[in-house]
Amino acid sequence: MNYIGCHLSAADGFENMVRTAQSIGANTFAFFTRNPRGSKAKAEDAADAAAAMELLRRGGFGPLVAHGAYTMNLCTKDDDARAFACSVLCDDLRRMAALPGQYYNFHPGSHVGQGTEAGIDYIAAALRKALAPGYPVTVLLETMAGKGSEIGGRFEELRSIIDAVGSEQVGVCLDTCHVYDGGYDRVHELDGVLAEFDRIVGLHRLKALHLNDSRNPFSSHKDRHACIGDGSLGVDTFRAIVNHPALRTLPMILETPNELPGYQREIELLHGLRFS
């Protein structure tokens, strides 16, 4: 079975997100744990979370893929800003305990001139602290496009973070636009890209996918998402993904430039690409 969904707004609560997902044919979804461009988080509601978990169970949903704020840079140069980002990560994982068994994905961060090695050390230190309480959540490092001083544009960087954390609670979310823009040719060499990921990181660490076409050519390092079939990856790339034995059971989250009707059409398209 394919688990396919999109980003939904957490403003109306978890239970409403599940019902919205069901209304557009989704059987997983993503949501921001707090303001994606800031730090403010919605008040916690244990009853709402419990009701959502029951709906997820009854609806046969795959794991959800929560997303950390874009502004949470765990390897920034500023000491105070880095400490604040770490506190946000710790709080997010604590909050995720209300939805046990789900995933929490985030952008590793930008080292802003300190160097990749220093950035990796900071990210790993923050993760070790946030994971120490043992909350029932797996943290996912998102693959990046390699813009500027971004960390996560190469599989080797992700592996270095994972090794430095030393926890089975750390995995990877592979973004199709990001890896293509970052220089991994998913269009012509899907099996080769997955073999390289397996060699460097290990396929058992791959827990989720972000499905996005790209507005830019291969290895552009730009990170501009396009709707499925409207970019340089093309529909056939996504047909291969939803049918690939190493990928087809993973939660797949659309982050295309869409509103709900557009997401519904893309979910129907992706399910229709499955081989009978």
PDB file of C-alpha atoms in Angstrom:
ATOM      1  CA  MET A   1       0.000   0.000   0.000  1.00  0.00           C
ATOM      2  CA  ASN A   2       1.118   3.564  -0.739  1.00  0.00           C
ATOM      3  CA  TYR A   3       0.682   6.142   2.042  1.00  0.00           C
ATOM      4  CA  ILE A   4       0.286   9.495   0.283  1.00  0.00           C
ATOM      5  CA  GLY A   5      -0.668  12.868   1.720  1.00  0.00           C
ATOM      6  CA  CYS A   6       0.241  16.537   1.891  1.00  0.00           C
ATOM      7  CA  HIS A   7       0.949  19.362   4.320  1.00  0.00           C
ATOM      8  CA  LEU A   8      -2.124  20.411   6.308  1.00  0.00           C
ATOM      9  CA  SER A   9      -2.697  23.311   8.661  1.00  0.00           C
ATOM     10  CA  ALA A  10      -2.456  22.458  12.355  1.00  0.00           C
ATOM     11  CA  ALA A  11      -4.410  25.578  13.318  1.00  0.00           C
ATOM     12  CA  ASP A  12      -7.705  23.701  13.716  1.00  0.00           C
ATOM     13  CA  GLY A  13      -6.267  20.772  15.669  1.00  0.00           C
ATOM     14  CA  PHE A  14      -5.132  17.221  15.030  1.00  0.00           C
ATOM     15  CA  GLU A  15      -8.576  15.612  14.759  1.00  0.00           C
ATOM     16  CA  ASN A  16      -9.652  18.082  12.080  1.00  0.00           C
ATOM     17  CA  MET A  17      -6.441  17.457  10.156  1.00  0.00           C
ATOM     18  CA  VAL A  18      -7.213  13.730  10.049  1.00  0.00           C
ATOM     19  CA  ARG A  19     -10.743  14.425   8.781  1.00  0.00           C
ATOM     20  CA  THR A  20      -9.411  16.844   6.158  1.00  0.00           C
ATOM     21  CA  ALA A  21      -6.890  14.262   5.006  1.00  0.00           C
ATOM     22  CA  GLN A  22      -9.636  11.663   4.643  1.00  0.00           C
ATOM     23  CA  SER A  23     -11.761  14.120   2.630  1.00  0.00           C
ATOM     24  CA  ILE A  24      -9.057  14.452  -0.054  1.00  0.00           C
ATOM     25  CA  GLY A  25      -8.128  10.774  -0.183  1.00  0.00           C
ATOM     26  CA  ALA A  26      -4.937  11.027   1.892  1.00  0.00           C
ATOM     27  CA  ASN A  27      -3.813   8.302   4.288  1.00  0.00           C
ATOM     28  CA  THR A  28      -0.916  10.229   5.810  1.00  0.00           C
ATOM     29  CA  PHE A  29      -0.109  13.922   6.124  1.00  0.00           C
ATOM     30  CA  ALA A  30       2.411  16.443   7.394  1.00  0.00           C
ATOM     31  CA  PHE A  31       1.984  19.456   9.652  1.00  0.00           C
ATOM     32  CA  PHE A  32       4.186  22.131  11.149  1.00  0.00           C
ATOM     33  CA  THR A  33       4.688  21.778  14.884  1.00  0.00           C
ATOM     34  CA  ARG A  34       4.700  25.575  15.217  1.00  0.00           C
ATOM     35  CA  ASN A  35       4.793  28.710  13.060  1.00  0.00           C
ATOM     36  CA  PRO A  36       7.098  27.598  10.203  1.00  0.00           C
ATOM     37  CA  ARG A  37       8.580  31.098   9.855  1.00  0.00           C
ATOM     38  CA  GLY A  38       8.753  31.838  13.590  1.00  0.00           C
ATOM     39  CA  SER A  39       8.643  30.010  16.900  1.00  0.00           C
ATOM     40  CA  LYS A  40       5.126  30.328  18.325  1.00  0.00           C
ATOM     41  CA  ALA A  41       3.387  27.000  18.990  1.00  0.00           C
ATOM     42  CA  LYS A  42      -0.316  26.231  19.369  1.00  0.00           C
ATOM     43  CA  ALA A  43      -1.540  25.342  22.870  1.00  0.00           C
ATOM     44  CA  GLU A  44      -1.466  21.608  23.558  1.00  0.00           C
ATOM     45  CA  ASP A  45      -4.759  19.669  23.693  1.00  0.00           C
ATOM     46  CA  ALA A  46      -4.454  16.104  24.987  1.00  0.00           C
ATOM     47  CA  ALA A  47      -8.076  15.205  24.166  1.00  0.00           C
ATOM     48  CA  ASP A  48      -7.682  16.384  20.566  1.00  0.00           C
ATOM     49  CA  ALA A  49      -4.476  14.360  20.157  1.00  0.00           C
ATOM     50  CA  ALA A  50      -6.131  11.227  21.591  1.00  0.00           C
ATOM     51  CA  ALA A  51      -9.137  11.598  19.267  1.00  0.00           C
ATOM     52  CA  ALA A  52      -6.803  12.022  16.300  1.00  0.00           C
ATOM     53  CA  MET A  53      -4.842   8.900  17.211  1.00  0.00           C
ATOM     54  CA  GLU A  54      -8.064   6.872  17.281  1.00  0.00           C
ATOM     55  CA  LEU A  55      -9.100   8.207  13.864  1.00  0.00           C
ATOM     56  CA  LEU A  56      -5.659   7.403  12.459  1.00  0.00           C
ATOM     57  CA  ARG A  57      -5.939   3.848  13.768  1.00  0.00           C
ATOM     58  CA  ARG A  58      -9.439   3.308  12.403  1.00  0.00           C
ATOM     59  CA  GLY A  59      -8.581   4.923   9.065  1.00  0.00           C
ATOM     60  CA  GLY A  60      -5.505   2.769   8.403  1.00  0.00           C
ATOM     61  CA  PHE A  61      -3.165   5.738   8.168  1.00  0.00           C
ATOM     62  CA  GLY A  62       0.563   5.439   7.712  1.00  0.00           C
ATOM     63  CA  PRO A  63       2.956   7.375   9.957  1.00  0.00           C
ATOM     64  CA  LEU A  64       2.545  11.156   9.980  1.00  0.00           C
ATOM     65  CA  VAL A  65       5.526  13.372   9.178  1.00  0.00           C
ATOM     66  CA  ALA A  66       5.591  16.488  11.362  1.00  0.00           C
ATOM     67  CA  HIS A  67       7.888  19.296  10.255  1.00  0.00           C
ATOM     68  CA  GLY A  68      10.048  21.570  12.386  1.00  0.00           C
ATOM     69  CA  ALA A  69      10.104  25.334  11.799  1.00  0.00           C
ATOM     70  CA  TYR A  70      12.249  26.587   8.922  1.00  0.00           C
ATOM     71  CA  THR A  71      13.820  29.111  11.310  1.00  0.00           C
ATOM     72  CA  MET A  72      15.201  26.390  13.618  1.00  0.00           C
ATOM     73  CA  ASN A  73      18.883  26.471  12.673  1.00  0.00           C
ATOM     74  CA  LEU A  74      20.742  24.146  15.039  1.00  0.00           C
ATOM     75  CA  CYS A  75      24.161  25.109  13.683  1.00  0.00           C
ATOM     76  CA  THR A  76      23.926  28.868  13.424  1.00  0.00           C
ATOM     77  CA  LYS A  77      26.982  30.902  14.384  1.00  0.00           C
ATOM     78  CA  ASP A  78      25.167  32.862  17.110  1.00  0.00           C
ATOM     79  CA  ASP A  79      25.393  31.048  20.459  1.00  0.00           C
ATOM     80  CA  ASP A  80      22.096  32.383  21.836  1.00  0.00           C
ATOM     81  CA  ALA A  81      20.194  31.649  18.623  1.00  0.00           C
ATOM     82  CA  ARG A  82      21.651  28.140  18.527  1.00  0.00           C
ATOM     83  CA  ALA A  83      20.629  27.495  22.146  1.00  0.00           C
ATOM     84  CA  PHE A  84      17.116  28.756  21.390  1.00  0.00           C
ATOM     85  CA  ALA A  85      16.871  26.473  18.346  1.00  0.00           C
ATOM     86  CA  CYS A  86      17.903  23.530  20.529  1.00  0.00           C
ATOM     87  CA  SER A  87      15.210  24.414  23.064  1.00  0.00           C
ATOM     88  CA  VAL A  88      12.623  24.495  20.274  1.00  0.00           C
ATOM     89  CA  LEU A  89      13.724  21.041  19.101  1.00  0.00           C
ATOM     90  CA  CYS A  90      13.475  19.665  22.648  1.00  0.00           C
ATOM     91  CA  ASP A  91       9.998  21.152  23.075  1.00  0.00           C
ATOM     92  CA  ASP A  92       8.815  19.819  19.718  1.00  0.00           C
ATOM     93  CA  LEU A  93       9.871  16.255  20.552  1.00  0.00           C
ATOM     94  CA  ARG A  94       8.164  16.528  23.941  1.00  0.00           C
ATOM     95  CA  ARG A  95       4.974  17.649  22.192  1.00  0.00           C
ATOM     96  CA  MET A  96       5.222  14.787  19.688  1.00  0.00           C
ATOM     97  CA  ALA A  97       4.877  12.326  22.577  1.00  0.00           C
ATOM     98  CA  ALA A  98       1.115  13.037  22.397  1.00  0.00           C
ATOM     99  CA  LEU A  99       1.156  11.367  18.947  1.00  0.00           C
ATOM    100  CA  PRO A 100       3.306   8.297  19.603  1.00  0.00           C
ATOM    101  CA  GLY A 101       4.893   6.468  16.700  1.00  0.00           C
ATOM    102  CA  GLN A 102       4.996   9.392  14.251  1.00  0.00           C
ATOM    103  CA  TYR A 103       7.942  11.090  12.561  1.00  0.00           C
ATOM    104  CA  TYR A 104       9.450  14.533  13.127  1.00  0.00           C
ATOM    105  CA  ASN A 105      11.318  15.948  10.129  1.00  0.00           C
ATOM    106  CA  PHE A 106      13.517  19.050   9.999  1.00  0.00           C
ATOM    107  CA  HIS A 107      16.093  20.825   7.855  1.00  0.00           C
ATOM    108  CA  PRO A 108      19.526  20.141   9.376  1.00  0.00           C
ATOM    109  CA  GLY A 109      20.557  23.799   9.110  1.00  0.00           C
ATOM    110  CA  SER A 110      23.188  26.096   7.627  1.00  0.00           C
ATOM    111  CA  HIS A 111      26.641  26.426   9.117  1.00  0.00           C
ATOM    112  CA  VAL A 112      26.925  30.054   7.863  1.00  0.00           C
ATOM    113  CA  GLY A 113      30.668  29.955   7.325  1.00  0.00           C
ATOM    114  CA  GLN A 114      31.765  27.852  10.311  1.00  0.00           C
ATOM    115  CA  GLY A 115      32.350  24.841   8.114  1.00  0.00           C
ATOM    116  CA  THR A 116      30.456  21.600   7.596  1.00  0.00           C
ATOM    117  CA  GLU A 117      32.271  19.709  10.339  1.00  0.00           C
ATOM    118  CA  ALA A 118      31.433  22.304  12.990  1.00  0.00           C
ATOM    119  CA  GLY A 119      27.828  22.425  11.788  1.00  0.00           C
ATOM    120  CA  ILE A 120      27.487  18.656  12.035  1.00  0.00           C
ATOM    121  CA  ASP A 121      28.874  18.708  15.569  1.00  0.00           C
ATOM    122  CA  TYR A 122      26.302  21.313  16.662  1.00  0.00           C
ATOM    123  CA  ILE A 123      23.387  19.456  15.046  1.00  0.00           C
ATOM    124  CA  ALA A 124      24.391  16.145  16.605  1.00  0.00           C
ATOM    125  CA  ALA A 125      24.796  17.715  20.057  1.00  0.00           C
ATOM    126  CA  ALA A 126      21.291  19.210  19.856  1.00  0.00           C
ATOM    127  CA  LEU A 127      19.811  15.891  18.761  1.00  0.00           C
ATOM    128  CA  ARG A 128      21.501  13.963  21.554  1.00  0.00           C
ATOM    129  CA  LYS A 129      20.011  16.373  24.084  1.00  0.00           C
ATOM    130  CA  ALA A 130      16.506  16.347  22.549  1.00  0.00           C
ATOM    131  CA  LEU A 131      16.396  12.558  22.219  1.00  0.00           C
ATOM    132  CA  ALA A 132      17.688  11.884  25.741  1.00  0.00           C
ATOM    133  CA  PRO A 133      14.213  11.618  27.362  1.00  0.00           C
ATOM    134  CA  GLY A 134      13.277   8.788  24.978  1.00  0.00           C
ATOM    135  CA  TYR A 135      10.066  10.269  23.545  1.00  0.00           C
ATOM    136  CA  PRO A 136       8.185   7.877  21.178  1.00  0.00           C
ATOM    137  CA  VAL A 137       9.171   9.688  17.983  1.00  0.00           C
ATOM    138  CA  THR A 138      11.730   9.118  15.234  1.00  0.00           C
ATOM    139  CA  VAL A 139      13.569  12.227  14.073  1.00  0.00           C
ATOM    140  CA  LEU A 140      14.200  12.577  10.342  1.00  0.00           C
ATOM    141  CA  LEU A 141      16.979  14.612   8.745  1.00  0.00           C
ATOM    142  CA  GLU A 142      15.743  16.047   5.461  1.00  0.00           C
ATOM    143  CA  THR A 143      17.910  15.808   2.350  1.00  0.00           C
ATOM    144  CA  MET A 144      18.721  19.293   1.096  1.00  0.00           C
ATOM    145  CA  ALA A 145      19.555  20.867  -2.274  1.00  0.00           C
ATOM    146  CA  GLY A 146      22.989  22.113  -1.173  1.00  0.00           C
ATOM    147  CA  LYS A 147      22.308  25.851  -1.366  1.00  0.00           C
ATOM    148  CA  GLY A 148      25.044  28.002   0.137  1.00  0.00           C
ATOM    149  CA  SER A 149      26.140  26.608   3.499  1.00  0.00           C
ATOM    150  CA  GLU A 150      23.254  24.140   3.888  1.00  0.00           C
ATOM    151  CA  ILE A 151      24.117  20.858   5.569  1.00  0.00           C
ATOM    152  CA  GLY A 152      22.423  17.749   4.239  1.00  0.00           C
ATOM    153  CA  GLY A 153      23.009  18.201   0.533  1.00  0.00           C
ATOM    154  CA  ARG A 154      25.247  15.112   0.477  1.00  0.00           C
ATOM    155  CA  PHE A 155      24.434  11.690   1.892  1.00  0.00           C
ATOM    156  CA  GLU A 156      27.827  11.644   3.622  1.00  0.00           C
ATOM    157  CA  GLU A 157      26.796  14.638   5.742  1.00  0.00           C
ATOM    158  CA  LEU A 158      23.639  12.912   6.896  1.00  0.00           C
ATOM    159  CA  ARG A 159      25.625   9.811   7.780  1.00  0.00           C
ATOM    160  CA  SER A 160      28.063  11.893   9.823  1.00  0.00           C
ATOM    161  CA  ILE A 161      25.207  13.384  11.853  1.00  0.00           C
ATOM    162  CA  ILE A 162      23.623   9.967  12.420  1.00  0.00           C
ATOM    163  CA  ASP A 163      26.943   8.482  13.535  1.00  0.00           C
ATOM    164  CA  ALA A 164      27.590  11.372  15.917  1.00  0.00           C
ATOM    165  CA  VAL A 165      24.124  11.033  17.499  1.00  0.00           C
ATOM    166  CA  GLY A 166      24.384   7.259  17.843  1.00  0.00           C
ATOM    167  CA  SER A 167      20.656   6.546  18.063  1.00  0.00           C
ATOM    168  CA  GLU A 168      18.238   4.309  16.171  1.00  0.00           C
ATOM    169  CA  GLN A 169      15.694   7.121  16.594  1.00  0.00           C
ATOM    170  CA  VAL A 170      17.333   9.093  13.763  1.00  0.00           C
ATOM    171  CA  GLY A 171      16.377   8.523  10.129  1.00  0.00           C
ATOM    172  CA  VAL A 172      16.122  10.397   6.834  1.00  0.00           C
ATOM    173  CA  CYS A 173      13.332  11.994   4.818  1.00  0.00           C
ATOM    174  CA  LEU A 174      14.305  12.098   1.149  1.00  0.00           C
ATOM    175  CA  ASP A 175      12.968  15.095  -0.790  1.00  0.00           C
ATOM    176  CA  THR A 176      12.749  14.342  -4.520  1.00  0.00           C
ATOM    177  CA  CYS A 177      13.258  17.965  -5.599  1.00  0.00           C
ATOM    178  CA  HIS A 178      16.123  18.528  -3.174  1.00  0.00           C
ATOM    179  CA  VAL A 179      18.142  15.447  -4.117  1.00  0.00           C
ATOM    180  CA  TYR A 180      17.669  16.116  -7.844  1.00  0.00           C
ATOM    181  CA  ASP A 181      18.680  19.764  -7.460  1.00  0.00           C
ATOM    182  CA  GLY A 182      21.511  18.564  -5.221  1.00  0.00           C
ATOM    183  CA  GLY A 183      23.054  16.348  -7.912  1.00  0.00           C
ATOM    184  CA  TYR A 184      21.467  12.912  -7.411  1.00  0.00           C
ATOM    185  CA  ASP A 185      19.779  11.901 -10.678  1.00  0.00           C
ATOM    186  CA  ARG A 186      16.484  10.339  -9.620  1.00  0.00           C
ATOM    187  CA  VAL A 187      15.108  10.662 -13.146  1.00  0.00           C
ATOM    188  CA  HIS A 188      17.568   8.413 -14.956  1.00  0.00           C
ATOM    189  CA  GLU A 189      19.313   6.601 -12.088  1.00  0.00           C
ATOM    190  CA  LEU A 190      16.736   5.916  -9.351  1.00  0.00           C
ATOM    191  CA  ASP A 191      18.190   2.517  -8.502  1.00  0.00           C
ATOM    192  CA  GLY A 192      21.694   3.957  -8.560  1.00  0.00           C
ATOM    193  CA  VAL A 193      20.755   6.804  -6.207  1.00  0.00           C
ATOM    194  CA  LEU A 194      19.119   4.361  -3.794  1.00  0.00           C
ATOM    195  CA  ALA A 195      22.146   2.060  -3.973  1.00  0.00           C
ATOM    196  CA  GLU A 196      24.402   5.006  -3.101  1.00  0.00           C
ATOM    197  CA  PHE A 197      22.106   5.979  -0.229  1.00  0.00           C
ATOM    198  CA  ASP A 198      22.164   2.409   1.035  1.00  0.00           C
ATOM    199  CA  ARG A 199      25.965   2.252   0.838  1.00  0.00           C
ATOM    200  CA  ILE A 200      26.479   5.546   2.667  1.00  0.00           C
ATOM    201  CA  VAL A 201      23.525   5.852   5.051  1.00  0.00           C
ATOM    202  CA  GLY A 202      21.621   2.551   4.894  1.00  0.00           C
ATOM    203  CA  LEU A 203      18.151   2.085   3.429  1.00  0.00           C
ATOM    204  CA  HIS A 204      16.834   1.071   6.852  1.00  0.00           C
ATOM    205  CA  ARG A 205      17.296   4.744   7.829  1.00  0.00           C
ATOM    206  CA  LEU A 206      15.045   5.983   4.997  1.00  0.00           C
ATOM    207  CA  LYS A 207      11.672   6.516   6.660  1.00  0.00           C
ATOM    208  CA  ALA A 208       9.714   9.004   4.522  1.00  0.00           C
ATOM    209  CA  LEU A 209       9.642  10.918   1.231  1.00  0.00           C
ATOM    210  CA  HIS A 210       8.726  14.441   0.211  1.00  0.00           C
ATOM    211  CA  LEU A 211       7.311  14.225  -3.308  1.00  0.00           C
ATOM    212  CA  ASN A 212       8.031  17.379  -5.309  1.00  0.00           C
ATOM    213  CA  ASP A 213       8.830  18.069  -8.930  1.00  0.00           C
ATOM    214  CA  SER A 214      11.563  20.661  -9.569  1.00  0.00           C
ATOM    215  CA  ARG A 215      11.351  23.947 -11.444  1.00  0.00           C
ATOM    216  CA  ASN A 216      15.081  23.792 -12.073  1.00  0.00           C
ATOM    217  CA  PRO A 217      17.438  21.564 -14.088  1.00  0.00           C
ATOM    218  CA  PHE A 218      19.498  18.764 -12.598  1.00  0.00           C
ATOM    219  CA  SER A 219      22.152  19.715 -10.024  1.00  0.00           C
ATOM    220  CA  SER A 220      21.075  23.377  -9.925  1.00  0.00           C
ATOM    221  CA  HIS A 221      21.221  23.638  -6.101  1.00  0.00           C
ATOM    222  CA  LYS A 222      18.170  25.943  -6.207  1.00  0.00           C
ATOM    223  CA  ASP A 223      15.315  24.156  -4.337  1.00  0.00           C
ATOM    224  CA  ARG A 224      12.188  25.393  -6.106  1.00  0.00           C
ATOM    225  CA  HIS A 225       9.282  22.951  -5.971  1.00  0.00           C
ATOM    226  CA  ALA A 226       6.879  22.305  -8.840  1.00  0.00           C
ATOM    227  CA  CYS A 227       3.638  20.348  -9.107  1.00  0.00           C
ATOM    228  CA  ILE A 228       3.933  16.695 -10.082  1.00  0.00           C
ATOM    229  CA  GLY A 229       4.612  16.475 -13.814  1.00  0.00           C
ATOM    230  CA  ASP A 230       5.145  20.226 -14.242  1.00  0.00           C
ATOM    231  CA  GLY A 231       8.904  20.200 -13.633  1.00  0.00           C
ATOM    232  CA  SER A 232      12.137  18.601 -14.734  1.00  0.00           C
ATOM    233  CA  LEU A 233      11.516  15.281 -12.941  1.00  0.00           C
ATOM    234  CA  GLY A 234       8.325  14.393 -14.831  1.00  0.00           C
ATOM    235  CA  VAL A 235       5.468  11.978 -14.124  1.00  0.00           C
ATOM    236  CA  ASP A 236       7.444   8.853 -15.038  1.00  0.00           C
ATOM    237  CA  THR A 237       9.884   9.539 -12.187  1.00  0.00           C
ATOM    238  CA  PHE A 238       7.008   9.452  -9.702  1.00  0.00           C
ATOM    239  CA  ARG A 239       5.561   6.325 -11.316  1.00  0.00           C
ATOM    240  CA  ALA A 240       8.890   4.630 -10.588  1.00  0.00           C
ATOM    241  CA  ILE A 241       8.903   5.924  -7.009  1.00  0.00           C
ATOM    242  CA  VAL A 242       5.387   4.830  -5.988  1.00  0.00           C
ATOM    243  CA  ASN A 243       6.074   1.361  -7.392  1.00  0.00           C
ATOM    244  CA  HIS A 244       9.641   0.875  -6.154  1.00  0.00           C
ATOM    245  CA  PRO A 245       9.849  -2.005  -3.642  1.00  0.00           C
ATOM    246  CA  ALA A 246      12.200  -0.032  -1.366  1.00  0.00           C
ATOM    247  CA  LEU A 247       9.939   3.059  -1.344  1.00  0.00           C
ATOM    248  CA  ARG A 248       6.307   2.155  -1.911  1.00  0.00           C
ATOM    249  CA  THR A 249       5.458   1.463   1.747  1.00  0.00           C
ATOM    250  CA  LEU A 250       6.995   4.717   3.060  1.00  0.00           C
ATOM    251  CA  PRO A 251       4.835   7.769   3.858  1.00  0.00           C
ATOM    252  CA  MET A 252       4.986  10.143   0.887  1.00  0.00           C
ATOM    253  CA  ILE A 253       4.224  13.803   1.530  1.00  0.00           C
ATOM    254  CA  LEU A 254       3.417  16.276  -1.233  1.00  0.00           C
ATOM    255  CA  GLU A 255       4.940  19.745  -0.771  1.00  0.00           C
ATOM    256  CA  THR A 256       3.933  21.052  -4.182  1.00  0.00           C
ATOM    257  CA  PRO A 257       2.591  24.614  -4.709  1.00  0.00           C
ATOM    258  CA  ASN A 258      -1.062  23.674  -4.229  1.00  0.00           C
ATOM    259  CA  GLU A 259      -4.226  24.213  -2.225  1.00  0.00           C
ATOM    260  CA  LEU A 260      -6.397  21.278  -1.088  1.00  0.00           C
ATOM    261  CA  PRO A 261      -8.140  20.666  -4.482  1.00  0.00           C
ATOM    262  CA  GLY A 262      -4.758  20.498  -6.189  1.00  0.00           C
ATOM    263  CA  TYR A 263      -3.412  18.118  -3.564  1.00  0.00           C
ATOM    264  CA  GLN A 264      -6.468  15.906  -4.036  1.00  0.00           C
ATOM    265  CA  ARG A 265      -5.799  15.716  -7.775  1.00  0.00           C
ATOM    266  CA  GLU A 266      -2.139  14.850  -7.178  1.00  0.00           C
ATOM    267  CA  ILE A 267      -3.013  12.168  -4.621  1.00  0.00           C
ATOM    268  CA  GLU A 268      -5.397  10.617  -7.159  1.00  0.00           C
ATOM    269  CA  LEU A 269      -2.703  10.876  -9.846  1.00  0.00           C
ATOM    270  CA  LEU A 270      -0.081   9.151  -7.691  1.00  0.00           C
ATOM    271  CA  HIS A 271      -2.424   6.339  -6.656  1.00  0.00           C
ATOM    272  CA  GLY A 272      -3.326   5.937 -10.338  1.00  0.00           C
ATOM    273  CA  LEU A 273       0.352   5.436 -11.218  1.00  0.00           C
ATOM    274  CA  ARG A 274       0.501   2.204  -9.245  1.00  0.00           C
ATOM    275  CA  PHE A 275       1.026  -0.932 -11.291  1.00  0.00           C
ATOM    276  CA  SER A 276      -1.889  -3.338 -11.030  1.00  0.00           C
TER     277      SER A 276
END
